[in-house]
Amino acid sequence: MFFQSGPISRGEHSKQLAIIAKKLATNQIKNVITLAGAGISTSAGISDFRSSGTGLYHQLNKFDLRCAEFIFDYNYFQSQPASLYSILRENFISKTMHPTATHCFIRLLAAKGLLKRHFTQNIDGLDLKAGVPRERVIEAHGTLHRSYCVDCQARYDFEWLATKLDAQNVPTCDKCQGLVRPDIVLFGEPMNFDFEFRFVYHYNSGSRDFTKCLICASAYGKRT
């Protein structure tokens, strides 16, 4: 059975939450899979992609591109990395981000031994910051908390990236001065193999080793 937090009425949403809470409280749910999208982080001050007036795609209008999504394109990043880093700095790196109630709920599922797997489309790493166990988290689009040099493959953490971006528009490698990019999936690149493999395993192989799937603020099936 699937419960989706998406374009439904407030009343229906409340009913779904009440059903879930009751089943969790009475141990009727044993294994849970969560699928999370950008909406679970908006209350942390992080923009989603498509919200009118505030979404990332709206913010990209200032770059005067024929297609706003070019900013997140692999080939465009190779030639104009400063544009992507401008968006990442403004929306993620320069902010103090804290997990939301939804992140904490997912952590609670894990703490109670109910969380089978947490699939996320988000790159903010707030699920891990909330305390969701690393081995339960599958990042479809990677994370800003890892970055690497495209030339020598030297790897860096989020703190290094944030410090570098305070000093320069495009971070360069400490070892070889090559371009450093965040470990996120750009348009034109394959999705995280671990995500695809485990997603297929859970949904297409007939191995339904879970009792509930909670879709949290996401339209899975769309690439955002």
XYZ file of C-alpha atoms in Angstrom:
224
model
C 0.000 0.000 0.000
C 1.284 3.462 -0.913
C 0.639 6.749 0.864
C 1.627 9.876 -1.035
C 2.219 13.354 0.299
C 1.522 15.280 -2.890
C -1.274 17.136 -4.703
C -4.147 15.957 -2.487
C -6.627 17.845 -0.323
C -5.707 18.869 3.203
C -8.446 16.653 4.583
C -7.267 13.605 2.658
C -3.692 14.317 3.666
C -4.704 14.408 7.350
C -6.562 11.124 6.978
C -3.503 9.471 5.450
C -1.257 10.706 8.253
C -3.709 9.477 10.890
C -3.826 6.023 9.305
C -0.039 5.834 9.109
C 0.397 7.002 12.713
C -2.099 4.451 14.002
C -0.512 1.579 12.101
C 2.966 2.559 13.289
C 1.788 2.872 16.894
C 0.132 -0.555 16.828
C 3.033 -2.333 15.110
C 0.989 -3.093 11.992
C 3.847 -1.766 9.879
C 7.130 -3.665 10.054
C 9.253 -2.491 7.121
C 8.971 0.960 5.580
C 10.509 2.468 2.461
C 10.511 6.255 2.145
C 10.837 8.154 -1.140
C 11.683 11.813 -0.544
C 11.680 14.849 -2.817
C 12.546 18.534 -2.531
C 9.382 19.405 -0.620
C 10.637 17.894 2.631
C 13.425 20.500 2.762
C 11.530 23.675 1.836
C 10.729 24.442 5.481
C 14.495 24.381 6.076
C 14.759 27.342 3.694
C 15.816 25.346 0.638
C 13.977 26.096 -2.599
C 12.387 23.311 -4.583
C 12.618 23.329 -8.362
C 9.232 24.302 -9.729
C 7.396 26.488 -7.185
C 6.141 29.674 -8.829
C 8.243 32.708 -7.928
C 10.570 30.913 -5.518
C 11.683 27.674 -7.186
C 15.180 27.155 -8.532
C 13.987 27.279 -12.125
C 12.478 30.733 -11.480
C 15.778 31.928 -10.016
C 17.593 30.796 -13.143
C 15.835 33.453 -15.228
C 18.644 35.870 -14.332
C 21.047 33.823 -16.467
C 18.912 34.507 -19.565
C 19.271 30.962 -20.886
C 17.081 29.450 -23.581
C 16.374 26.601 -21.173
C 16.759 27.054 -17.412
C 17.776 23.419 -16.987
C 21.036 24.101 -18.860
C 22.532 25.216 -15.530
C 22.263 21.611 -14.354
C 23.542 20.116 -17.616
C 26.867 18.268 -17.577
C 28.230 19.859 -20.757
C 27.188 23.353 -19.698
C 28.858 22.873 -16.323
C 32.078 21.841 -18.041
C 32.185 25.156 -19.913
C 30.463 27.458 -17.382
C 30.915 25.997 -13.883
C 30.523 29.380 -12.179
C 26.810 29.486 -13.046
C 25.982 26.275 -11.189
C 28.151 27.219 -8.239
C 26.358 30.570 -8.026
C 23.040 28.755 -7.577
C 24.486 26.206 -5.146
C 26.122 28.924 -3.048
C 22.938 30.992 -2.858
C 20.561 28.136 -2.096
C 22.623 25.594 -0.190
C 26.190 26.378 0.732
C 25.817 29.858 2.242
C 22.851 28.817 4.389
C 22.738 27.203 7.803
C 20.445 24.272 7.102
C 18.700 22.210 9.744
C 16.672 19.009 9.324
C 12.903 19.389 9.173
C 10.196 17.456 11.002
C 10.009 15.048 8.065
C 13.729 14.276 8.274
C 13.310 13.636 11.998
C 10.319 11.368 11.340
C 12.441 9.280 8.963
C 15.168 9.106 11.619
C 12.536 7.927 14.117
C 11.481 5.144 11.749
C 15.114 4.047 11.608
C 15.529 4.242 15.383
C 12.507 1.984 15.845
C 13.896 -0.538 13.383
C 11.131 0.108 10.848
C 13.078 1.802 8.044
C 14.087 -0.615 5.300
C 15.450 2.017 2.920
C 15.310 5.784 2.425
C 15.477 6.892 -1.208
C 16.018 10.629 -1.685
C 16.175 12.934 -4.683
C 17.700 15.684 -2.547
C 21.336 16.764 -2.508
C 21.260 18.682 0.788
C 22.259 15.784 3.066
C 19.731 16.778 5.732
C 18.578 13.199 6.213
C 22.067 12.201 7.321
C 22.367 15.345 9.425
C 19.115 14.347 11.135
C 20.666 11.010 12.055
C 19.217 8.638 9.470
C 21.791 5.802 9.272
C 24.074 6.105 6.250
C 23.503 2.483 5.249
C 19.761 3.142 4.899
C 20.101 6.197 2.634
C 20.216 5.983 -1.170
C 20.894 9.321 -2.886
C 19.413 9.346 -6.389
C 21.124 12.570 -7.394
C 24.204 12.480 -5.184
C 25.067 14.985 -2.472
C 26.765 18.341 -1.939
C 28.556 16.851 1.048
C 31.081 15.201 -1.265
C 33.043 16.790 -4.096
C 35.995 15.730 -6.206
C 38.574 16.965 -8.706
C 37.663 16.059 -12.282
C 41.373 15.633 -13.115
C 43.101 13.821 -10.238
C 39.952 12.557 -8.441
C 41.017 14.050 -5.092
C 37.985 14.097 -2.810
C 36.737 16.853 -0.525
C 33.991 17.349 2.052
C 31.272 19.986 2.414
C 33.290 22.192 4.756
C 36.157 22.351 2.249
C 33.754 23.272 -0.550
C 32.039 25.982 1.494
C 35.381 27.504 2.490
C 36.639 27.467 -1.098
C 33.494 29.161 -2.372
C 33.978 31.961 0.143
C 37.211 32.790 -1.655
C 36.553 31.984 -5.320
C 33.661 31.546 -7.728
C 34.822 28.115 -8.877
C 36.710 25.814 -6.481
C 39.982 24.319 -7.685
C 41.854 21.290 -6.417
C 44.498 21.780 -3.718
C 46.686 19.148 -5.378
C 46.536 19.864 -9.111
C 44.431 23.044 -9.479
C 41.875 21.129 -11.538
C 38.150 21.873 -11.499
C 36.364 20.499 -8.437
C 32.726 19.516 -8.871
C 30.101 18.442 -6.363
C 29.262 14.742 -6.345
C 25.783 15.325 -7.768
C 24.108 13.924 -10.870
C 23.748 16.470 -13.668
C 21.514 16.237 -16.715
C 23.256 14.089 -19.294
C 24.762 11.809 -16.638
C 23.432 8.417 -15.512
C 21.553 8.282 -12.231
C 23.260 6.797 -9.200
C 23.653 3.073 -9.981
C 22.968 2.060 -6.395
C 19.674 3.965 -6.510
C 18.566 2.365 -9.780
C 19.620 -1.121 -8.699
C 17.869 -0.993 -5.346
C 14.805 0.763 -6.771
C 14.432 -1.952 -9.394
C 15.035 -4.614 -6.748
C 12.262 -3.322 -4.521
C 9.688 -2.590 -7.223
C 10.269 -4.665 -10.326
C 11.660 -7.947 -9.066
C 8.579 -8.986 -7.133
C 10.604 -8.963 -3.914
C 8.222 -6.863 -1.837
C 10.147 -7.092 1.408
C 8.428 -4.042 2.835
C 4.930 -3.354 4.132
C 4.558 0.367 3.399
C 6.036 2.901 1.011
C 5.775 6.550 2.066
C 6.239 9.101 -0.719
C 7.207 12.395 0.897
C 6.835 15.632 -1.082
C 7.918 14.122 -4.366
C 6.600 13.343 -7.828
C 8.734 10.264 -8.434
C 9.089 9.500 -12.082
C 9.950 13.119 -12.884
C 13.597 14.126 -13.042
C 14.009 17.209 -10.859
